[in-house]
């Protein structure tokens, strides 16, 4: 199933447009879009005019978009790096990512289109991210509608590695805890710890990955990175850590710094 962001967005946007002028929204106050809604968090230093990179973030199970726009490891990273954070609300606080027949992909596409009507957006820097169930939803989104996405930033949640995706983002960056027992670490045959990104390595035509060593944003958590950067198309990065089901401190910050060519900083 293929989705066109701006075409299908009209289906969702018309009811909102009929309401008249945009309502005030931001932070914990949701922006309405038809019978659904989303949250936003503006960068701290936005000048009110310059186009902003956007990070579309899918919340975890039984959460809402109000959580990521106030989360230190999510909005703490975006708002300090000039990135507009956009966090849709899942129906019944969850996401339908199980197969391509989902209304959540066109809804999220409509959210991006609605945001672009409200704010100047840097269309070359659209990032899609998520945590846990939201990470699996982020995978589903770029699988079905990712051709215009700069990068997938996924934390502790995937799709089946046997999926066939009609679209793909420019690159994929994924992190997972080796001792995750909530969204279990997707170990590959023979104990292959690179299996969590097998789908994208195949889609991009990647060869062997290269270990890039360990890195830290905080002294109590060490991550090890493997990269596939000689693929036919695209690029894949996998960070692993010895912990469980959580967003590593500084992970979004580090990857946004790399993607936007900014000096490394924390938070």
PDB file of C-alpha atoms in Angstrom:
ATOM      1  CA  UNK A   1       0.000   0.000   0.000  1.00  0.00           C
ATOM      2  CA  UNK A   2       1.402   3.378  -0.987  1.00  0.00           C
ATOM      3  CA  UNK A   3       0.387   6.695   0.468  1.00  0.00           C
ATOM      4  CA  UNK A   4       0.915  10.172  -0.944  1.00  0.00           C
ATOM      5  CA  UNK A   5       1.363  12.602   1.904  1.00  0.00           C
ATOM      6  CA  UNK A   6      -0.374  15.603   0.453  1.00  0.00           C
ATOM      7  CA  UNK A   7      -3.045  13.775  -1.525  1.00  0.00           C
ATOM      8  CA  UNK A   8      -4.423  11.662   1.276  1.00  0.00           C
ATOM      9  CA  UNK A   9      -3.903  14.490   3.732  1.00  0.00           C
ATOM     10  CA  UNK A  10      -6.849  16.296   2.171  1.00  0.00           C
ATOM     11  CA  UNK A  11      -9.191  13.565   3.377  1.00  0.00           C
ATOM     12  CA  UNK A  12      -8.203  14.310   6.956  1.00  0.00           C
ATOM     13  CA  UNK A  13      -7.590  18.044   6.664  1.00  0.00           C
ATOM     14  CA  UNK A  14     -10.942  19.148   5.213  1.00  0.00           C
ATOM     15  CA  UNK A  15     -12.916  18.748   8.445  1.00  0.00           C
ATOM     16  CA  UNK A  16     -10.302  20.774  10.314  1.00  0.00           C
ATOM     17  CA  UNK A  17     -10.270  23.474   7.635  1.00  0.00           C
ATOM     18  CA  UNK A  18     -14.026  23.801   7.943  1.00  0.00           C
ATOM     19  CA  UNK A  19     -13.511  24.957  11.542  1.00  0.00           C
ATOM     20  CA  UNK A  20     -12.088  28.262  10.328  1.00  0.00           C
ATOM     21  CA  UNK A  21      -8.894  29.842  11.737  1.00  0.00           C
ATOM     22  CA  UNK A  22      -6.308  27.563  13.345  1.00  0.00           C
ATOM     23  CA  UNK A  23      -6.904  27.060  17.032  1.00  0.00           C
ATOM     24  CA  UNK A  24      -4.112  27.755  19.483  1.00  0.00           C
ATOM     25  CA  UNK A  25      -2.326  24.542  20.336  1.00  0.00           C
ATOM     26  CA  UNK A  26       1.041  23.365  21.541  1.00  0.00           C
ATOM     27  CA  UNK A  27       2.587  21.330  24.327  1.00  0.00           C
ATOM     28  CA  UNK A  28      -0.144  19.556  26.255  1.00  0.00           C
ATOM     29  CA  UNK A  29      -2.866  21.358  24.279  1.00  0.00           C
ATOM     30  CA  UNK A  30      -3.538  19.146  21.262  1.00  0.00           C
ATOM     31  CA  UNK A  31      -4.024  20.368  17.700  1.00  0.00           C
ATOM     32  CA  UNK A  32      -7.203  18.909  16.240  1.00  0.00           C
ATOM     33  CA  UNK A  33      -7.347  17.289  12.819  1.00  0.00           C
ATOM     34  CA  UNK A  34     -10.756  15.952  11.904  1.00  0.00           C
ATOM     35  CA  UNK A  35     -11.758  13.611  14.725  1.00  0.00           C
ATOM     36  CA  UNK A  36      -8.146  13.031  15.790  1.00  0.00           C
ATOM     37  CA  UNK A  37      -5.336  15.162  17.187  1.00  0.00           C
ATOM     38  CA  UNK A  38      -1.606  15.660  17.678  1.00  0.00           C
ATOM     39  CA  UNK A  39       0.817  17.646  19.849  1.00  0.00           C
ATOM     40  CA  UNK A  40       3.712  19.915  18.911  1.00  0.00           C
ATOM     41  CA  UNK A  41       6.760  21.411  20.630  1.00  0.00           C
ATOM     42  CA  UNK A  42       8.537  24.330  18.993  1.00  0.00           C
ATOM     43  CA  UNK A  43      12.311  24.801  19.240  1.00  0.00           C
ATOM     44  CA  UNK A  44      13.521  27.104  22.003  1.00  0.00           C
ATOM     45  CA  UNK A  45      15.251  29.560  19.697  1.00  0.00           C
ATOM     46  CA  UNK A  46      12.998  29.572  16.626  1.00  0.00           C
ATOM     47  CA  UNK A  47      12.869  33.024  15.034  1.00  0.00           C
ATOM     48  CA  UNK A  48       9.274  32.636  13.851  1.00  0.00           C
ATOM     49  CA  UNK A  49      10.229  32.587  10.176  1.00  0.00           C
ATOM     50  CA  UNK A  50      12.953  30.075   9.311  1.00  0.00           C
ATOM     51  CA  UNK A  51      11.921  26.643   7.990  1.00  0.00           C
ATOM     52  CA  UNK A  52      12.339  24.013  10.693  1.00  0.00           C
ATOM     53  CA  UNK A  53      13.373  20.360  10.479  1.00  0.00           C
ATOM     54  CA  UNK A  54      10.542  18.169  11.757  1.00  0.00           C
ATOM     55  CA  UNK A  55      10.631  15.033  13.883  1.00  0.00           C
ATOM     56  CA  UNK A  56       7.368  13.079  13.728  1.00  0.00           C
ATOM     57  CA  UNK A  57       7.383  10.941  16.877  1.00  0.00           C
ATOM     58  CA  UNK A  58       5.020   8.067  17.713  1.00  0.00           C
ATOM     59  CA  UNK A  59       4.407   7.597  21.443  1.00  0.00           C
ATOM     60  CA  UNK A  60       4.548   4.285  23.286  1.00  0.00           C
ATOM     61  CA  UNK A  61       1.648   2.014  24.218  1.00  0.00           C
ATOM     62  CA  UNK A  62      -1.004   3.581  26.493  1.00  0.00           C
ATOM     63  CA  UNK A  63       0.625   6.987  26.214  1.00  0.00           C
ATOM     64  CA  UNK A  64      -0.328  10.087  24.223  1.00  0.00           C
ATOM     65  CA  UNK A  65       1.543  12.717  22.272  1.00  0.00           C
ATOM     66  CA  UNK A  66       1.562  14.890  25.392  1.00  0.00           C
ATOM     67  CA  UNK A  67       4.323  12.705  26.827  1.00  0.00           C
ATOM     68  CA  UNK A  68       7.033  13.058  24.131  1.00  0.00           C
ATOM     69  CA  UNK A  69       6.581  16.842  23.838  1.00  0.00           C
ATOM     70  CA  UNK A  70       7.484  17.053  27.541  1.00  0.00           C
ATOM     71  CA  UNK A  71      10.052  14.228  27.651  1.00  0.00           C
ATOM     72  CA  UNK A  72      13.613  15.253  28.378  1.00  0.00           C
ATOM     73  CA  UNK A  73      15.148  12.606  26.112  1.00  0.00           C
ATOM     74  CA  UNK A  74      12.839  13.452  23.198  1.00  0.00           C
ATOM     75  CA  UNK A  75      11.777  17.110  23.245  1.00  0.00           C
ATOM     76  CA  UNK A  76      14.871  17.876  25.279  1.00  0.00           C
ATOM     77  CA  UNK A  77      16.821  16.948  22.142  1.00  0.00           C
ATOM     78  CA  UNK A  78      14.593  18.530  19.491  1.00  0.00           C
ATOM     79  CA  UNK A  79      13.946  21.906  21.093  1.00  0.00           C
ATOM     80  CA  UNK A  80      17.677  22.574  21.586  1.00  0.00           C
ATOM     81  CA  UNK A  81      18.478  21.728  17.961  1.00  0.00           C
ATOM     82  CA  UNK A  82      15.951  23.823  16.077  1.00  0.00           C
ATOM     83  CA  UNK A  83      13.702  20.826  15.352  1.00  0.00           C
ATOM     84  CA  UNK A  84       9.897  20.998  15.463  1.00  0.00           C
ATOM     85  CA  UNK A  85       8.609  17.979  17.376  1.00  0.00           C
ATOM     86  CA  UNK A  86       5.261  16.572  16.197  1.00  0.00           C
ATOM     87  CA  UNK A  87       3.577  13.819  18.237  1.00  0.00           C
ATOM     88  CA  UNK A  88       0.303  12.314  16.945  1.00  0.00           C
ATOM     89  CA  UNK A  89      -2.192  10.704  19.303  1.00  0.00           C
ATOM     90  CA  UNK A  90      -2.928   7.042  18.659  1.00  0.00           C
ATOM     91  CA  UNK A  91      -6.488   5.769  18.830  1.00  0.00           C
ATOM     92  CA  UNK A  92      -7.112   4.219  22.260  1.00  0.00           C
ATOM     93  CA  UNK A  93      -3.517   5.211  23.071  1.00  0.00           C
ATOM     94  CA  UNK A  94      -1.984   2.638  20.740  1.00  0.00           C
ATOM     95  CA  UNK A  95      -1.012   2.134  17.088  1.00  0.00           C
ATOM     96  CA  UNK A  96      -2.076  -0.196  14.302  1.00  0.00           C
ATOM     97  CA  UNK A  97       1.278  -1.182  12.797  1.00  0.00           C
ATOM     98  CA  UNK A  98       0.709  -4.895  12.293  1.00  0.00           C
ATOM     99  CA  UNK A  99       0.270  -4.769   8.514  1.00  0.00           C
ATOM    100  CA  UNK A 100      -0.054  -2.309   5.647  1.00  0.00           C
ATOM    101  CA  UNK A 101      -3.844  -2.050   6.002  1.00  0.00           C
ATOM    102  CA  UNK A 102      -3.789   0.663   8.662  1.00  0.00           C
ATOM    103  CA  UNK A 103      -5.415   4.074   8.963  1.00  0.00           C
ATOM    104  CA  UNK A 104      -2.545   5.332  11.083  1.00  0.00           C
ATOM    105  CA  UNK A 105      -0.208   5.873   8.141  1.00  0.00           C
ATOM    106  CA  UNK A 106      -2.520   8.238   6.215  1.00  0.00           C
ATOM    107  CA  UNK A 107      -3.424   9.934   9.495  1.00  0.00           C
ATOM    108  CA  UNK A 108       0.242  10.619  10.289  1.00  0.00           C
ATOM    109  CA  UNK A 109       0.796  11.828   6.722  1.00  0.00           C
ATOM    110  CA  UNK A 110      -2.132  14.203   7.171  1.00  0.00           C
ATOM    111  CA  UNK A 111      -0.585  15.445  10.413  1.00  0.00           C
ATOM    112  CA  UNK A 112       2.620  16.374   8.569  1.00  0.00           C
ATOM    113  CA  UNK A 113       0.617  18.161   5.904  1.00  0.00           C
ATOM    114  CA  UNK A 114      -1.356  20.052   8.559  1.00  0.00           C
ATOM    115  CA  UNK A 115       1.853  21.073  10.320  1.00  0.00           C
ATOM    116  CA  UNK A 116       3.234  22.381   7.011  1.00  0.00           C
ATOM    117  CA  UNK A 117       0.177  24.668   6.742  1.00  0.00           C
ATOM    118  CA  UNK A 118       0.830  26.102  10.198  1.00  0.00           C
ATOM    119  CA  UNK A 119       4.625  26.450  10.151  1.00  0.00           C
ATOM    120  CA  UNK A 120       7.494  26.776   7.668  1.00  0.00           C
ATOM    121  CA  UNK A 121       8.970  23.292   7.328  1.00  0.00           C
ATOM    122  CA  UNK A 122      12.362  22.183   6.025  1.00  0.00           C
ATOM    123  CA  UNK A 123      11.134  19.440   3.711  1.00  0.00           C
ATOM    124  CA  UNK A 124      14.655  18.094   3.249  1.00  0.00           C
ATOM    125  CA  UNK A 125      14.859  17.223   6.926  1.00  0.00           C
ATOM    126  CA  UNK A 126      11.785  15.230   7.904  1.00  0.00           C
ATOM    127  CA  UNK A 127      12.613  12.625  10.556  1.00  0.00           C
ATOM    128  CA  UNK A 128      10.285   9.872  11.762  1.00  0.00           C
ATOM    129  CA  UNK A 129      10.836   8.394  15.197  1.00  0.00           C
ATOM    130  CA  UNK A 130       9.159   6.356  17.904  1.00  0.00           C
ATOM    131  CA  UNK A 131       9.616   4.363  21.072  1.00  0.00           C
ATOM    132  CA  UNK A 132       8.375   0.817  21.792  1.00  0.00           C
ATOM    133  CA  UNK A 133       4.999   0.320  20.028  1.00  0.00           C
ATOM    134  CA  UNK A 134       5.616   3.791  18.617  1.00  0.00           C
ATOM    135  CA  UNK A 135       8.924   2.607  17.162  1.00  0.00           C
ATOM    136  CA  UNK A 136       7.131  -0.236  15.380  1.00  0.00           C
ATOM    137  CA  UNK A 137       4.632   2.351  14.094  1.00  0.00           C
ATOM    138  CA  UNK A 138       7.504   4.529  12.871  1.00  0.00           C
ATOM    139  CA  UNK A 139       8.865   1.496  11.007  1.00  0.00           C
ATOM    140  CA  UNK A 140       5.402   0.929   9.492  1.00  0.00           C
ATOM    141  CA  UNK A 141       5.111   4.567   8.460  1.00  0.00           C
ATOM    142  CA  UNK A 142       8.396   4.678   6.567  1.00  0.00           C
ATOM    143  CA  UNK A 143       7.758   1.202   5.133  1.00  0.00           C
ATOM    144  CA  UNK A 144       4.573   2.495   3.489  1.00  0.00           C
ATOM    145  CA  UNK A 145       5.309   6.206   3.052  1.00  0.00           C
ATOM    146  CA  UNK A 146       8.989   6.832   3.653  1.00  0.00           C
ATOM    147  CA  UNK A 147      10.379   8.042   0.350  1.00  0.00           C
ATOM    148  CA  UNK A 148      10.360  11.679   1.478  1.00  0.00           C
ATOM    149  CA  UNK A 149      11.707  10.932   4.968  1.00  0.00           C
ATOM    150  CA  UNK A 150      15.324  11.843   5.658  1.00  0.00           C
ATOM    151  CA  UNK A 151      15.811   9.260   8.415  1.00  0.00           C
ATOM    152  CA  UNK A 152      14.032   6.785  10.657  1.00  0.00           C
ATOM    153  CA  UNK A 153      15.083   7.095  14.312  1.00  0.00           C
ATOM    154  CA  UNK A 154      13.708   4.032  16.074  1.00  0.00           C
ATOM    155  CA  UNK A 155      13.992   2.974  19.721  1.00  0.00           C
ATOM    156  CA  UNK A 156      13.186  -0.534  20.968  1.00  0.00           C
ATOM    157  CA  UNK A 157      10.541  -1.643  18.495  1.00  0.00           C
ATOM    158  CA  UNK A 158      10.562  -3.139  14.984  1.00  0.00           C
ATOM    159  CA  UNK A 159       8.478  -4.921  12.393  1.00  0.00           C
ATOM    160  CA  UNK A 160       9.055  -8.491  11.277  1.00  0.00           C
ATOM    161  CA  UNK A 161      12.304  -8.600   9.347  1.00  0.00           C
ATOM    162  CA  UNK A 162      10.528 -10.588   6.619  1.00  0.00           C
ATOM    163  CA  UNK A 163       8.358  -7.591   5.668  1.00  0.00           C
ATOM    164  CA  UNK A 164       8.588  -6.226   2.127  1.00  0.00           C
ATOM    165  CA  UNK A 165       8.399  -2.443   2.102  1.00  0.00           C
ATOM    166  CA  UNK A 166       7.219  -0.483  -0.961  1.00  0.00           C
ATOM    167  CA  UNK A 167       9.009   2.645   0.278  1.00  0.00           C
ATOM    168  CA  UNK A 168      12.015   3.505   2.434  1.00  0.00           C
ATOM    169  CA  UNK A 169      13.558   6.510   4.158  1.00  0.00           C
ATOM    170  CA  UNK A 170      16.914   7.957   3.191  1.00  0.00           C
ATOM    171  CA  UNK A 171      18.516   6.118   6.084  1.00  0.00           C
ATOM    172  CA  UNK A 172      17.697   4.098   9.189  1.00  0.00           C
ATOM    173  CA  UNK A 173      19.047   4.529  12.713  1.00  0.00           C
ATOM    174  CA  UNK A 174      17.884   2.005  15.305  1.00  0.00           C
ATOM    175  CA  UNK A 175      18.745   1.308  18.944  1.00  0.00           C
ATOM    176  CA  UNK A 176      17.767  -1.706  21.047  1.00  0.00           C
ATOM    177  CA  UNK A 177      18.665  -3.131  24.443  1.00  0.00           C
ATOM    178  CA  UNK A 178      20.087  -6.638  24.433  1.00  0.00           C
ATOM    179  CA  UNK A 179      18.100  -7.421  27.596  1.00  0.00           C
ATOM    180  CA  UNK A 180      14.821  -5.925  26.418  1.00  0.00           C
ATOM    181  CA  UNK A 181      11.987  -8.227  27.514  1.00  0.00           C
ATOM    182  CA  UNK A 182       9.099  -5.876  26.636  1.00  0.00           C
ATOM    183  CA  UNK A 183       9.716  -5.598  22.902  1.00  0.00           C
ATOM    184  CA  UNK A 184      12.083  -8.562  22.936  1.00  0.00           C
ATOM    185  CA  UNK A 185      15.430  -8.112  21.274  1.00  0.00           C
ATOM    186  CA  UNK A 186      14.979  -9.646  17.787  1.00  0.00           C
ATOM    187  CA  UNK A 187      17.978 -11.954  17.857  1.00  0.00           C
ATOM    188  CA  UNK A 188      18.915 -13.486  14.527  1.00  0.00           C
ATOM    189  CA  UNK A 189      19.985 -17.030  13.637  1.00  0.00           C
ATOM    190  CA  UNK A 190      23.114 -18.157  15.413  1.00  0.00           C
ATOM    191  CA  UNK A 191      22.930 -15.235  17.829  1.00  0.00           C
ATOM    192  CA  UNK A 192      23.182 -12.568  15.111  1.00  0.00           C
ATOM    193  CA  UNK A 193      22.793  -9.265  16.990  1.00  0.00           C
ATOM    194  CA  UNK A 194      22.561  -7.278  13.753  1.00  0.00           C
ATOM    195  CA  UNK A 195      19.254  -8.950  12.874  1.00  0.00           C
ATOM    196  CA  UNK A 196      17.068  -6.042  14.140  1.00  0.00           C
ATOM    197  CA  UNK A 197      17.850  -4.093  10.941  1.00  0.00           C
ATOM    198  CA  UNK A 198      17.955  -6.997   8.472  1.00  0.00           C
ATOM    199  CA  UNK A 199      14.860  -5.683   6.667  1.00  0.00           C
ATOM    200  CA  UNK A 200      16.524  -2.376   5.799  1.00  0.00           C
ATOM    201  CA  UNK A 201      19.908  -3.907   4.990  1.00  0.00           C
ATOM    202  CA  UNK A 202      18.154  -6.071   2.396  1.00  0.00           C
ATOM    203  CA  UNK A 203      16.046  -3.192   1.081  1.00  0.00           C
ATOM    204  CA  UNK A 204      19.115  -0.994   0.594  1.00  0.00           C
ATOM    205  CA  UNK A 205      21.306  -3.726  -0.828  1.00  0.00           C
ATOM    206  CA  UNK A 206      23.892  -3.505   1.945  1.00  0.00           C
ATOM    207  CA  UNK A 207      26.917  -5.716   2.269  1.00  0.00           C
ATOM    208  CA  UNK A 208      28.825  -6.382   5.474  1.00  0.00           C
ATOM    209  CA  UNK A 209      28.531  -3.876   8.291  1.00  0.00           C
ATOM    210  CA  UNK A 210      31.460  -2.247  10.029  1.00  0.00           C
ATOM    211  CA  UNK A 211      31.819  -1.968  13.793  1.00  0.00           C
ATOM    212  CA  UNK A 212      32.348   1.669  14.791  1.00  0.00           C
ATOM    213  CA  UNK A 213      33.219   0.998  18.408  1.00  0.00           C
ATOM    214  CA  UNK A 214      31.535   2.287  21.552  1.00  0.00           C
ATOM    215  CA  UNK A 215      30.207   5.718  22.423  1.00  0.00           C
ATOM    216  CA  UNK A 216      28.575   7.464  25.356  1.00  0.00           C
ATOM    217  CA  UNK A 217      26.460  10.509  26.017  1.00  0.00           C
ATOM    218  CA  UNK A 218      26.350   9.773  29.738  1.00  0.00           C
ATOM    219  CA  UNK A 219      28.955   7.908  31.765  1.00  0.00           C
ATOM    220  CA  UNK A 220      26.563   5.205  33.012  1.00  0.00           C
ATOM    221  CA  UNK A 221      25.501   3.901  29.596  1.00  0.00           C
ATOM    222  CA  UNK A 222      27.756   2.616  26.810  1.00  0.00           C
ATOM    223  CA  UNK A 223      26.439   1.872  23.332  1.00  0.00           C
ATOM    224  CA  UNK A 224      28.153  -0.034  20.541  1.00  0.00           C
ATOM    225  CA  UNK A 225      27.524   0.897  16.929  1.00  0.00           C
ATOM    226  CA  UNK A 226      27.543  -1.012  13.655  1.00  0.00           C
ATOM    227  CA  UNK A 227      27.074   0.849  10.372  1.00  0.00           C
ATOM    228  CA  UNK A 228      26.274  -0.185   6.810  1.00  0.00           C
ATOM    229  CA  UNK A 229      27.280   2.825   4.709  1.00  0.00           C
ATOM    230  CA  UNK A 230      28.311   1.216   1.421  1.00  0.00           C
ATOM    231  CA  UNK A 231      24.815   0.106   0.429  1.00  0.00           C
ATOM    232  CA  UNK A 232      23.435   0.421  -3.095  1.00  0.00           C
ATOM    233  CA  UNK A 233      20.989   2.983  -1.680  1.00  0.00           C
ATOM    234  CA  UNK A 234      20.478   4.329   1.797  1.00  0.00           C
ATOM    235  CA  UNK A 235      22.418   3.766   4.973  1.00  0.00           C
ATOM    236  CA  UNK A 236      21.817   1.796   8.184  1.00  0.00           C
ATOM    237  CA  UNK A 237      23.082   2.333  11.736  1.00  0.00           C
ATOM    238  CA  UNK A 238      22.457   0.026  14.702  1.00  0.00           C
ATOM    239  CA  UNK A 239      23.259   0.946  18.306  1.00  0.00           C
ATOM    240  CA  UNK A 240      23.143  -1.750  20.985  1.00  0.00           C
ATOM    241  CA  UNK A 241      23.326  -1.441  24.760  1.00  0.00           C
ATOM    242  CA  UNK A 242      23.252  -3.998  27.591  1.00  0.00           C
ATOM    243  CA  UNK A 243      20.060  -2.672  29.181  1.00  0.00           C
ATOM    244  CA  UNK A 244      16.343  -3.222  28.756  1.00  0.00           C
ATOM    245  CA  UNK A 245      13.337  -1.314  27.416  1.00  0.00           C
ATOM    246  CA  UNK A 246      14.071   2.405  27.565  1.00  0.00           C
ATOM    247  CA  UNK A 247      15.170   5.424  25.540  1.00  0.00           C
ATOM    248  CA  UNK A 248      18.923   5.753  26.057  1.00  0.00           C
ATOM    249  CA  UNK A 249      19.974   9.086  27.519  1.00  0.00           C
ATOM    250  CA  UNK A 250      21.150  11.384  24.736  1.00  0.00           C
ATOM    251  CA  UNK A 251      20.382   8.983  21.894  1.00  0.00           C
ATOM    252  CA  UNK A 252      18.067  11.303  19.978  1.00  0.00           C
ATOM    253  CA  UNK A 253      20.377  14.217  20.728  1.00  0.00           C
ATOM    254  CA  UNK A 254      23.436  12.437  19.311  1.00  0.00           C
ATOM    255  CA  UNK A 255      21.716  11.305  16.139  1.00  0.00           C
ATOM    256  CA  UNK A 256      20.117  14.682  15.449  1.00  0.00           C
ATOM    257  CA  UNK A 257      23.536  16.294  15.925  1.00  0.00           C
ATOM    258  CA  UNK A 258      24.985  13.890  13.355  1.00  0.00           C
ATOM    259  CA  UNK A 259      22.133  14.316  10.867  1.00  0.00           C
ATOM    260  CA  UNK A 260      22.058  18.113  11.126  1.00  0.00           C
ATOM    261  CA  UNK A 261      25.861  18.483  11.225  1.00  0.00           C
ATOM    262  CA  UNK A 262      25.838  20.103  14.658  1.00  0.00           C
ATOM    263  CA  UNK A 263      28.516  19.958  17.373  1.00  0.00           C
ATOM    264  CA  UNK A 264      27.899  17.027  19.718  1.00  0.00           C
ATOM    265  CA  UNK A 265      26.231  18.141  22.912  1.00  0.00           C
ATOM    266  CA  UNK A 266      24.148  16.791  25.777  1.00  0.00           C
ATOM    267  CA  UNK A 267      21.297  17.092  26.305  1.00  0.00           C
TER     268      UNK A 267
END
